[in-house]
Short mmCIF file of C-alpha atoms in Angstrom, two decimals:
data_model
loop_
_atom_site.label_atom_id
_atom_site.label_comp_id
_atom_site.label_asym_id
_atom_site.label_seq_id
_atom_site.Cartn_x
_atom_site.Cartn_y
_atom_site.Cartn_z
CA MET A 1 31.17 29.70 24.37
CA ALA A 2 28.96 32.38 25.94
CA LEU A 3 25.38 32.70 24.73
CA ILE A 4 24.10 36.11 25.79
CA ASP A 5 20.95 38.23 25.39
CA ALA A 6 18.70 35.15 25.32
CA ARG A 7 15.26 34.24 26.59
CA LEU A 8 16.11 31.18 28.69
CA LEU A 9 13.51 28.40 28.53
CA ASP A 10 13.72 25.30 30.70
CA PRO A 11 10.39 23.51 31.14
CA SER A 12 11.83 21.11 33.72
CA SER A 13 12.35 23.99 36.17
CA GLY A 14 9.73 26.41 34.86
CA LEU A 15 12.45 28.87 33.84
CA ASP A 16 11.34 31.54 31.36
CA ALA A 17 13.51 34.61 31.86
CA PRO A 18 16.09 36.78 30.08
CA GLY A 19 19.73 35.87 30.62
CA GLY A 20 22.73 34.03 29.24
CA LEU A 21 24.51 30.67 29.40
CA LEU A 22 28.16 29.65 29.55
CA VAL A 23 29.56 26.49 27.94
CA GLU A 24 32.90 25.02 28.97
CA ASN A 25 34.33 21.66 27.92
CA GLY A 26 31.07 20.72 26.22
CA ARG A 27 28.97 21.24 29.33
CA ILE A 28 26.77 23.97 30.78
CA ALA A 29 29.02 25.86 33.17
CA ASP A 30 26.53 28.47 34.31
CA LEU A 31 23.32 30.20 33.30
CA GLY A 32 21.15 33.01 34.57
CA PRO A 33 20.20 36.67 34.32
CA ASN A 34 23.65 37.92 35.34
CA ILE A 35 25.49 36.41 32.40
CA ASN A 36 26.10 39.07 29.78
CA ARG A 37 28.94 40.50 27.77
CA ASP A 38 30.36 42.43 30.74
CA GLY A 39 33.05 40.60 32.64
CA LEU A 40 33.37 37.64 30.28
CA ALA A 41 36.76 36.01 30.08
CA GLU A 42 38.52 36.61 26.76
CA HIS A 43 38.60 32.92 25.78
CA PHE A 44 34.80 32.73 25.40
CA GLU A 45 33.33 32.72 21.90
CA VAL A 46 30.39 35.13 22.27
CA VAL A 47 27.08 34.29 20.59
CA ASP A 48 24.49 37.08 20.78
CA CYS A 49 21.07 35.43 20.70
CA GLY A 50 19.34 38.71 19.92
CA GLY A 51 16.64 38.11 22.51
CA HIS A 52 15.60 34.80 20.93
CA CYS A 53 14.74 31.65 22.89
CA LEU A 54 17.54 29.45 24.24
CA ALA A 55 16.24 26.02 25.27
CA PRO A 56 17.47 22.46 25.76
CA GLY A 57 17.98 20.73 22.41
CA PHE A 58 14.95 18.73 21.36
CA VAL A 59 14.72 14.99 22.05
CA ASP A 60 12.87 13.24 19.22
CA MET A 61 11.74 9.78 20.30
CA ARG A 62 10.35 8.59 16.96
CA VAL A 63 12.59 8.78 13.89
CA GLN A 64 13.19 6.44 10.97
CA LEU A 65 16.73 6.71 9.58
CA ARG A 66 16.59 3.97 6.89
CA GLU A 67 20.24 3.01 7.47
CA PRO A 68 21.13 0.21 7.18
CA GLY A 69 19.23 -1.02 4.14
CA GLU A 70 17.52 1.94 2.47
CA GLU A 71 20.24 4.58 2.33
CA HIS A 72 18.72 6.05 -0.85
CA LYS A 73 15.89 7.38 1.37
CA GLU A 74 17.91 8.54 4.38
CA THR A 75 21.20 7.85 6.11
CA ILE A 76 22.35 8.42 9.64
CA GLU A 77 24.33 11.42 8.31
CA SER A 78 21.51 13.03 6.30
CA GLY A 79 19.00 12.34 9.06
CA SER A 80 21.38 13.86 11.60
CA ARG A 81 21.76 17.00 9.45
CA ALA A 82 17.97 17.27 9.18
CA ALA A 83 17.72 16.86 12.94
CA ALA A 84 20.30 19.58 13.58
CA ALA A 85 18.48 21.93 11.23
CA GLY A 86 15.30 21.29 13.21
CA GLY A 87 16.87 21.94 16.62
CA VAL A 88 16.87 18.24 17.53
CA THR A 89 20.00 17.20 19.42
CA THR A 90 18.96 13.65 20.35
CA ILE A 91 17.10 11.21 18.13
CA VAL A 92 15.94 7.69 18.82
CA CYS A 93 15.47 5.61 15.69
CA LEU A 94 12.97 2.83 15.07
CA PRO A 95 14.21 -0.73 14.52
CA ASN A 96 12.54 -1.25 11.12
CA THR A 97 15.80 -1.06 9.18
CA LYS A 98 17.17 -3.78 6.89
CA PRO A 99 18.33 -5.78 8.76
CA VAL A 100 16.01 -5.10 11.67
CA ILE A 101 17.59 -3.83 14.89
CA ASP A 102 16.98 -7.01 16.85
CA ASP A 103 20.47 -8.00 17.94
CA ILE A 104 23.47 -6.31 19.48
CA ALA A 105 25.47 -6.21 16.23
CA VAL A 106 23.00 -3.83 14.59
CA VAL A 107 22.73 -1.70 17.75
CA GLU A 108 26.51 -1.35 17.75
CA PHE A 109 26.52 -0.52 14.02
CA ILE A 110 24.12 2.40 14.62
CA ALA A 111 26.22 3.65 17.52
CA ARG A 112 29.45 3.42 15.50
CA ARG A 113 27.99 5.27 12.49
CA ALA A 114 26.63 7.99 14.79
CA ARG A 115 30.09 8.46 16.31
CA GLU A 116 31.61 8.73 12.82
CA VAL A 117 29.02 11.28 11.69
CA LYS A 118 29.41 13.22 14.97
CA LEU A 119 26.45 15.55 14.59
CA VAL A 120 23.47 14.86 16.87
CA LYS A 121 23.18 12.05 19.42
CA VAL A 122 21.62 8.90 17.98
CA PHE A 123 20.05 6.07 19.98
CA ALA A 124 18.25 3.02 18.61
CA TYR A 125 15.27 1.08 19.87
CA ALA A 126 15.44 -2.69 19.68
CA ALA A 127 12.62 -4.73 18.21
CA VAL A 128 10.21 -6.53 20.51
CA THR A 129 10.10 -9.53 18.19
CA ARG A 130 12.73 -11.02 15.89
CA GLY A 131 12.56 -9.32 12.51
CA THR A 132 9.46 -7.45 13.81
CA GLU A 133 7.60 -10.52 12.58
CA GLY A 134 5.41 -10.75 15.68
CA ALA A 135 6.34 -14.35 16.54
CA ASP A 136 9.36 -14.68 18.87
CA LEU A 137 10.64 -12.21 21.45
CA THR A 138 14.14 -10.83 21.01
CA GLU A 139 16.90 -11.31 23.57
CA MET A 140 15.61 -8.43 25.68
CA GLY A 141 18.10 -8.90 28.49
CA LEU A 142 21.15 -8.67 26.21
CA LEU A 143 19.69 -5.73 24.29
CA ALA A 144 18.81 -3.87 27.49
CA ALA A 145 22.35 -4.40 28.72
CA ALA A 146 23.60 -2.92 25.42
CA GLY A 147 21.89 0.35 26.34
CA ILE A 148 18.78 0.46 24.18
CA PRO A 149 16.22 2.87 25.70
CA ALA A 150 13.03 0.86 24.96
CA PHE A 151 11.51 -1.88 22.82
CA THR A 152 9.14 -1.48 19.87
CA ASP A 153 8.25 -3.19 16.62
CA GLY A 154 8.27 0.26 15.04
CA THR A 155 5.61 0.68 12.37
CA LYS A 156 4.09 -2.73 13.11
CA ALA A 157 1.60 -3.42 15.87
CA ILE A 158 2.18 -6.24 18.30
CA GLY A 159 -1.02 -8.00 17.33
CA SER A 160 -0.81 -11.05 19.58
CA ALA A 161 -2.20 -10.45 23.06
CA SER A 162 -0.16 -13.35 24.40
CA LEU A 163 3.03 -11.95 22.97
CA MET A 164 2.32 -8.46 24.31
CA ASN A 165 1.61 -9.94 27.72
CA ARG A 166 5.00 -11.66 27.76
CA ALA A 167 6.78 -8.62 26.32
CA LEU A 168 5.40 -6.32 29.02
CA SER A 169 6.38 -8.74 31.76
CA TYR A 170 9.84 -9.48 30.36
CA ALA A 171 10.75 -5.85 29.56
CA SER A 172 9.67 -4.70 33.02
CA THR A 173 12.32 -6.89 34.63
CA PHE A 174 14.92 -4.70 32.87
CA GLY A 175 13.10 -1.43 33.57
CA LYS A 176 12.27 -0.89 29.90
CA MET A 177 8.96 0.10 28.32
CA ILE A 178 7.14 -1.30 25.32
CA ILE A 179 6.16 1.20 22.61
CA GLN A 180 3.13 0.14 20.61
CA HIS A 181 2.02 1.17 17.12
CA ALA A 182 -1.62 0.92 18.14
CA GLU A 183 -3.41 -0.35 15.06
CA GLU A 184 -5.34 -3.60 15.25
CA PRO A 185 -3.89 -5.41 12.21
CA THR A 186 -7.01 -7.10 10.92
CA LEU A 187 -8.95 -3.82 10.94
CA ALA A 188 -6.16 -1.87 9.25
CA VAL A 189 -5.09 -4.37 6.60
CA ASP A 190 -5.27 -3.01 3.05
CA GLY A 191 -6.55 0.37 4.31
CA HIS A 192 -5.21 3.57 2.80
CA MET A 193 -6.76 6.49 4.72
CA ASN A 194 -9.23 7.25 7.49
CA ARG A 195 -12.53 5.44 7.02
CA GLY A 196 -15.35 7.87 6.36
CA GLU A 197 -17.16 9.99 3.82
CA ILE A 198 -13.97 11.26 2.14
CA ALA A 199 -12.52 7.78 1.70
CA THR A 200 -15.84 6.64 0.21
CA ARG A 201 -15.95 9.58 -2.18
CA LEU A 202 -12.36 8.94 -3.31
CA GLY A 203 -12.98 5.22 -3.67
CA LEU A 204 -10.21 4.34 -1.20
CA ARG A 205 -10.32 1.57 1.38
CA GLY A 206 -10.61 3.10 4.85
CA ILE A 207 -8.87 2.35 8.14
CA SER A 208 -11.40 2.47 10.97
CA PRO A 209 -10.57 4.58 14.03
CA LEU A 210 -11.62 1.45 15.94
CA ALA A 211 -8.29 -0.09 14.94
CA GLU A 212 -6.52 2.28 17.35
CA ILE A 213 -8.84 2.20 20.35
CA LEU A 214 -9.35 -1.58 20.30
CA MET A 215 -5.61 -2.16 20.48
CA ILE A 216 -5.11 0.37 23.27
CA GLU A 217 -7.98 -0.95 25.40
CA ARG A 218 -6.67 -4.50 25.05
CA ASP A 219 -3.17 -3.44 25.97
CA LEU A 220 -4.33 -1.43 28.99
CA ARG A 221 -5.85 -4.63 30.40
CA LEU A 222 -2.49 -6.33 29.93
CA VAL A 223 -0.66 -3.42 31.56
CA GLU A 224 -3.01 -3.71 34.53
CA ALA A 225 -2.23 -7.42 34.79
CA THR A 226 1.54 -7.21 34.34
CA GLY A 227 2.50 -3.77 35.67
CA GLY A 228 4.71 -3.28 32.61
CA ARG A 229 5.45 0.19 31.27
CA TYR A 230 3.48 0.90 28.09
CA HIS A 231 3.73 3.78 25.63
CA VAL A 232 1.37 4.45 22.72
CA ALA A 233 3.03 5.97 19.66
CA HIS A 234 1.45 8.69 17.49
CA VAL A 235 -2.01 8.85 19.05
CA SER A 236 -4.51 10.07 16.44
CA THR A 237 -8.09 9.57 17.68
CA ALA A 238 -10.37 11.10 20.30
CA ASP A 239 -11.24 7.67 21.71
CA ALA A 240 -7.55 6.84 22.17
CA VAL A 241 -6.89 10.09 24.03
CA ALA A 242 -9.88 9.39 26.29
CA ALA A 243 -8.76 5.81 27.00
CA ILE A 244 -5.23 6.89 27.90
CA ARG A 245 -6.59 9.69 30.08
CA ALA A 246 -8.72 7.13 31.93
CA GLY A 247 -5.79 4.73 32.22
CA LYS A 248 -3.63 7.41 33.78
CA ALA A 249 -6.42 8.30 36.18
CA ARG A 250 -6.40 4.65 37.32
CA GLY A 251 -2.68 4.91 38.01
CA LEU A 252 -1.51 2.69 35.15
CA PRO A 253 2.07 3.17 33.90
CA VAL A 254 0.91 4.37 30.48
CA THR A 255 2.22 7.27 28.40
CA CYS A 256 1.81 8.38 24.81
CA ASP A 257 3.02 10.70 22.08
CA THR A 258 1.59 12.27 18.98
CA ALA A 259 3.10 14.02 15.95
CA PRO A 260 2.47 17.42 14.33
CA PRO A 261 0.33 16.11 11.44
CA TYR A 262 -2.25 14.79 13.92
CA PHE A 263 -2.82 18.16 15.60
CA THR A 264 -2.28 20.32 12.52
CA LEU A 265 -4.10 18.51 9.71
CA ASN A 266 -7.20 16.38 9.27
CA GLU A 267 -8.28 13.89 6.62
CA THR A 268 -9.21 16.64 4.16
CA ALA A 269 -5.45 17.14 3.59
CA VAL A 270 -5.57 14.03 1.39
CA GLY A 271 -7.43 16.30 -1.05
CA ASP A 272 -7.14 15.00 -4.56
CA TYR A 273 -5.16 11.86 -3.74
CA ARG A 274 -2.14 13.67 -2.20
CA THR A 275 0.14 10.76 -1.36
CA PHE A 276 2.35 12.97 0.85
CA ALA A 277 -0.63 13.04 3.25
CA LYS A 278 -0.77 9.22 3.37
CA LEU A 279 0.33 8.44 6.93
CA SER A 280 0.15 5.55 9.38
CA PRO A 281 -2.03 5.97 11.38
CA PRO A 282 -3.99 8.01 8.84
CA LEU A 283 -5.01 11.63 9.25
CA ARG A 284 -8.34 11.58 11.08
CA SER A 285 -11.48 13.72 11.39
CA GLU A 286 -11.54 17.30 12.64
CA ASP A 287 -13.07 16.09 15.93
CA ASP A 288 -10.12 13.73 16.38
CA ARG A 289 -7.62 16.50 15.62
CA ALA A 290 -9.28 18.75 18.21
CA ALA A 291 -9.17 15.92 20.78
CA VAL A 292 -5.41 15.49 20.22
CA VAL A 293 -4.95 19.23 20.86
CA ALA A 294 -7.02 18.92 24.04
CA GLY A 295 -4.91 15.92 25.08
CA LEU A 296 -1.75 17.99 24.73
CA ALA A 297 -3.31 20.89 26.63
CA ASP A 298 -4.30 18.81 29.66
CA GLY A 299 -1.12 16.70 29.71
CA THR A 300 -2.73 13.40 28.69
CA ILE A 301 -0.35 13.32 25.72
CA ASP A 302 3.18 13.40 27.13
CA VAL A 303 5.38 13.90 24.11
CA ILE A 304 5.45 15.36 20.60
CA ALA A 305 7.69 13.37 18.22
CA SER A 306 8.44 14.18 14.61
CA ASP A 307 7.46 10.69 13.37
CA HIS A 308 10.08 11.26 10.66
CA ALA A 309 9.47 8.67 7.92
CA PRO A 310 11.47 9.50 4.79
CA GLN A 311 10.27 8.03 1.49
CA ASP A 312 11.83 8.62 -1.91
CA GLN A 313 9.89 9.74 -4.97
CA ASP A 314 9.60 6.21 -6.34
CA SER A 315 7.74 5.26 -3.16
CA LYS A 316 5.42 8.28 -3.10
CA ARG A 317 4.82 9.29 -6.74
CA LEU A 318 2.38 6.43 -7.21
CA PRO A 319 -1.41 5.97 -7.20
CA PHE A 320 -2.61 6.57 -3.64
CA ALA A 321 -3.33 2.93 -2.90
CA GLN A 322 0.17 1.85 -3.93
CA ALA A 323 2.14 4.70 -2.33
CA GLU A 324 4.08 4.11 0.89
CA PHE A 325 2.95 5.55 4.22
CA GLY A 326 4.89 8.28 6.03
CA ALA A 327 6.15 11.86 6.03
CA ILE A 328 9.37 13.57 7.01
CA GLY A 329 9.14 15.79 10.07
CA LEU A 330 12.47 16.59 11.74
CA GLU A 331 12.82 20.02 10.16
CA THR A 332 9.23 21.13 10.75
CA LEU A 333 8.89 19.81 14.30
CA LEU A 334 9.47 23.20 15.97
CA PRO A 335 7.29 25.55 13.86
CA LEU A 336 4.37 23.12 13.71
CA THR A 337 4.56 22.56 17.45
CA LEU A 338 4.72 26.31 18.03
CA GLY A 339 1.51 26.63 16.05
CA LEU A 340 -0.33 25.46 19.19
CA HIS A 341 1.35 28.26 21.17
CA HIS A 342 0.53 30.93 18.59
CA LYS A 343 -3.13 29.83 18.53
CA GLY A 344 -3.29 29.95 22.33
CA ASP A 345 -4.05 26.22 22.64
CA VAL A 346 -1.02 25.20 24.77
CA PRO A 347 1.43 27.40 26.74
CA LEU A 348 4.97 27.65 25.35
CA LEU A 349 6.74 25.97 28.28
CA ASP A 350 4.29 23.05 28.21
CA LEU A 351 5.05 22.54 24.52
CA MET A 352 8.78 22.72 25.17
CA ALA A 353 8.37 20.02 27.83
CA CYS A 354 6.80 17.77 25.17
CA VAL A 355 9.97 17.91 23.06
CA THR A 356 12.68 18.12 25.76
CA CYS A 357 12.49 16.82 29.33
CA ARG A 358 9.47 14.52 28.98
CA PRO A 359 10.82 12.30 26.19
CA ALA A 360 14.22 12.29 27.90
CA ASP A 361 12.66 11.19 31.20
CA LEU A 362 10.54 8.48 29.55
CA LEU A 363 13.60 6.98 27.88
CA GLY A 364 16.04 7.56 30.74
CA LEU A 365 18.27 9.82 28.67
CA PRO A 366 20.45 12.52 30.31
CA SER A 367 19.09 15.29 28.08
CA GLY A 368 16.36 17.90 27.87
CA ARG A 369 17.33 20.26 30.69
CA LEU A 370 19.30 23.47 31.28
CA THR A 371 21.28 22.51 34.35
CA LYS A 372 24.84 23.20 35.41
CA GLY A 373 27.10 20.30 34.56
CA ALA A 374 24.75 18.84 31.94
CA ALA A 375 25.87 18.33 28.36
CA ALA A 376 25.53 21.56 26.39
CA ASP A 377 22.86 20.29 23.97
CA LEU A 378 21.06 23.51 23.10
CA VAL A 379 18.82 25.19 20.56
CA VAL A 380 18.38 28.89 19.80
CA PHE A 381 15.19 29.83 17.96
CA ASP A 382 13.02 32.79 17.09
CA PRO A 383 9.47 31.74 18.04
CA ASP A 384 7.87 34.39 15.86
CA GLN A 385 9.81 34.30 12.58
CA PRO A 386 7.40 33.60 9.72
CA TRP A 387 8.48 31.41 6.81
CA ARG A 388 7.02 29.01 4.32
CA VAL A 389 7.93 25.32 4.19
CA GLU A 390 9.81 24.62 0.96
CA GLU A 391 11.03 21.29 -0.33
CA ALA A 392 14.31 22.81 -1.51
CA SER A 393 15.24 23.83 2.04
CA PHE A 394 15.13 20.29 3.49
CA HIS A 395 18.37 18.63 4.54
CA SER A 396 16.73 15.21 4.57
CA LYS A 397 17.41 13.01 1.53
CA SER A 398 13.66 12.57 1.08
CA LYS A 399 11.21 15.44 0.59
CA ASN A 400 7.87 13.81 1.40
CA SER A 401 6.29 16.49 3.59
CA PRO A 402 2.53 17.12 3.65
CA PHE A 403 3.37 20.69 4.70
CA GLU A 404 4.96 21.83 1.43
CA ASP A 405 4.16 25.55 0.96
CA HIS A 406 2.56 25.63 4.44
CA PRO A 407 3.05 29.02 6.21
CA VAL A 408 4.62 28.55 9.67
CA GLN A 409 6.01 30.68 12.47
CA GLY A 410 9.18 29.95 14.44
CA ARG A 411 12.63 28.99 13.18
CA VAL A 412 15.84 27.47 14.55
CA SER A 413 18.89 29.71 14.22
CA ARG A 414 21.52 27.59 16.01
CA THR A 415 21.82 24.03 17.29
CA ILE A 416 24.60 23.01 19.67
CA VAL A 417 25.62 19.47 20.69
CA ASP A 418 28.16 18.94 23.47
CA GLY A 419 29.18 22.58 23.06
CA ARG A 420 29.77 22.25 19.29
CA THR A 421 27.65 24.25 16.84
CA VAL A 422 26.21 21.65 14.43
CA HIS A 423 23.80 23.98 12.65
CA ALA A 424 23.68 27.77 12.25
CA ARG A 425 21.49 29.92 10.05
CA SER A 426 23.05 33.10 8.72
CA ASP A 427 19.82 35.17 8.38
#
């Protein structure tokens, strides 16, 4: 395959230049400004990118696939199709399936199903604690040897300081990091949205922003004591961004990610009890949203993940207090991320780093770069194409997006995994 007339983007090398790329045997054979239609061998399938961006396929480090256990919401196949449509070539799924991914048998099941589906690359985290119950550590050594990229209890916080202390120490012996859902459980219990004037007016129980910062500050002390690698998932508050910035300045091995809802929306999106805007952590104040944008701009926030959390209609079409948390995000990851570029908040290459080389580096995955010899995991996209998010266009089994009817700019036209086209738009 020869991809020509492209704008090559590779944040790992700072490449942003016109050119083309050759794929042979599923790997990048060559790339650069001299690759064009002239002189190509006849056996190449030629793909004219029309001047659009050609970048490494996106690496999404926070995805819920619901298989095994809740296949009516999402399966590895439907989630993989949604990922391909969104330009994501590697996904890492959370362990909160049924059963929980806390032993090698479930890790191997995920890997086998991904091979059968053969769309995007699928990796699975292993739980920190058995059943994500927060009591006993899993067999971290065996799970690390099985190839899991990191440990997390997914949508549950590790509430016990003692347990987190042991987890950080134990995981560090295998070179793995602990990913924390930073929400102090006793402050978040029974909460439904961000605590504040809007929650009071709607009569909903609020979740204090303190729940996030208290957990992070506690954990940073433990990181300092153990030296373990620590990653905060979906950062949503100004105080959390400031604490992580300070931790990095002290040289602690701490990183973090956020998701598009936290830099695109604020708590007003809940509106008149819109359950599709019920997220965990909740949408915060406008000041918090602006702080997340600032954290992305100055590099405090390392990664943007989709935080894909599919829920069926029976789980969302309920009174707000009873509805499940979460929103899908794989297919809107690119345009919502590009929104920061179009507004002038964050340069394009910096944003691309947040969804390619940085998550790959954090997890030790051989992805996220345009280099000769690397697997040809690629995405072609028009950064300027306007469109409107529509439920009917989603490939995911679930449709719970808070961005329904939201105007966006930037669309994937082709996704390639190991040199195979796994998604192509005709328009």
